[in-house]
Structures are given as structure tokens and as C-alpha cells.
Amino acid sequence: MKEGKLSSALMERYGIEEKDSVGEVLWHSLNESSEIDIYDMRFGDTVIRNLKESDLVEGHAEEHKRDDKHGAQEINDSKRRSRTKE
């Protein structure tokens, strides 16, 4: 997830206005199963740490998109490095 909308209950708790309700992910955890448990996000000028996915409005989260400039490669790309030693 790259961004997400904060639930209305948490918007009220943290004093976040509707115009800032969609926040940017600053950091996220990653467990051994490659699942994200915790997010740190910025909503306007407010940073909220340790958010769970359940704290965000369902259906609004924007997923990561493929970004070739950061090295993502297709599995059969001839430029892709092998992890095995030859």
C-alpha cells in the first residue's frame, strides 16, 4: 500500500481534517511471511505511527505499482542476476 484513508473515528481522535484524510505511507513492517502488520503514515502535517490495516477505510488503499526504474525485472529478463553461484 502506498497510501490509505484513515477511519473517521481516528480522524476525530487525531484532529485530522477531511482534506488530509488520505495519508502517505512513510514506513511499514514486514514479517517472515512477507505480510505487512504495522504502518507509519502522514496525514497532512500529522504523522501517526503503528497503524494497522483495520485502522484504514477498506477499499481505498492504493497498492504498489510496478516501477522498473527501481530494478524490477521479469523472471526471464536476460539482465536479471542469478542468486545461485556458478
Coordinates of C-alpha atoms in Angstrom, one line a residue:
M1 CA 0.0 0.0 0.0
K2 CA 1.3 3.4 -0.9
E3 CA -1.5 5.5 0.6
G4 CA -4.7 4.9 2.5
K5 CA -7.7 6.7 4.1
L6 CA -7.9 7.0 7.8
S7 CA -11.1 5.8 9.5
S8 CA -13.5 8.6 10.6
A9 CA -13.1 7.6 14.3
L10 CA -9.3 8.0 14.1
M11 CA -9.6 11.3 12.1
E12 CA -11.6 12.7 15.0
R13 CA -9.2 11.3 17.6
Y14 CA -6.1 12.8 16.0
G15 CA -7.8 16.0 14.7
I16 CA -7.3 15.2 11.0
E17 CA -9.5 17.2 8.6
E18 CA -11.3 15.5 5.7
K19 CA -8.9 17.2 3.2
D20 CA -6.0 15.3 4.9
S21 CA -7.8 12.0 5.4
V22 CA -5.8 10.2 2.7
G23 CA -2.3 9.6 4.0
E24 CA 1.1 8.6 2.6
V25 CA 2.8 5.5 3.9
L26 CA 6.2 6.5 5.4
W27 CA 7.2 3.1 6.7
H28 CA 5.8 -0.4 7.2
S29 CA 6.8 -3.6 8.9
L30 CA 7.3 -6.8 7.0
N31 CA 7.1 -10.2 8.8
E32 CA 8.7 -13.5 7.7
S33 CA 5.6 -14.3 5.7
S34 CA 6.0 -11.1 3.7
E35 CA 2.9 -9.6 5.3
I36 CA 2.6 -6.1 6.5
D37 CA 1.4 -5.7 10.0
I38 CA 2.1 -2.0 11.0
Y39 CA 2.2 1.3 9.1
D40 CA 3.6 4.7 9.9
M41 CA 1.7 7.3 7.8
R42 CA 1.5 11.1 7.3
F43 CA -1.9 12.8 7.1
G44 CA -1.3 16.5 6.2
D45 CA 1.2 17.6 8.9
T46 CA 0.4 14.8 11.3
V47 CA 2.3 11.5 11.4
I48 CA 0.6 8.6 13.0
R49 CA 2.7 5.5 13.9
N50 CA 1.7 1.9 14.5
L51 CA -1.5 1.9 12.4
K52 CA -3.0 -1.5 11.4
E53 CA -4.7 -2.1 8.1
S54 CA -8.0 -2.2 10.1
D55 CA -7.5 1.5 11.1
L56 CA -7.9 2.4 7.4
V57 CA -11.0 2.6 5.3
E58 CA -11.4 -0.6 3.4
G59 CA -11.3 -0.4 -0.4
H60 CA -9.4 2.9 -0.5
A61 CA -5.8 1.6 -0.1
E62 CA -3.6 2.1 -3.2
E63 CA -1.3 -0.8 -3.9
H64 CA 2.3 -0.5 -5.0
K65 CA 2.7 -0.5 -8.8
R66 CA 5.5 -2.0 -10.8
D67 CA 8.3 0.5 -11.0
D68 CA 11.0 -0.6 -13.5
K69 CA 13.3 2.3 -12.7
H70 CA 14.0 0.8 -9.2
G71 CA 15.2 -2.5 -10.6
A72 CA 12.0 -4.7 -11.0
Q73 CA 12.7 -7.3 -13.7
E74 CA 10.7 -10.0 -15.4
I75 CA 11.8 -13.5 -14.4
N76 CA 13.1 -14.3 -17.9
D77 CA 15.0 -10.9 -18.4
S78 CA 18.5 -11.6 -19.6
K79 CA 19.9 -8.8 -17.4
R80 CA 18.5 -10.4 -14.3
R81 CA 21.2 -11.7 -11.9
S82 CA 21.0 -15.3 -10.7
R83 CA 21.2 -15.9 -7.0
T84 CA 23.0 -19.2 -7.5
K85 CA 26.8 -19.3 -7.6
E86 CA 28.2 -20.7 -10.9

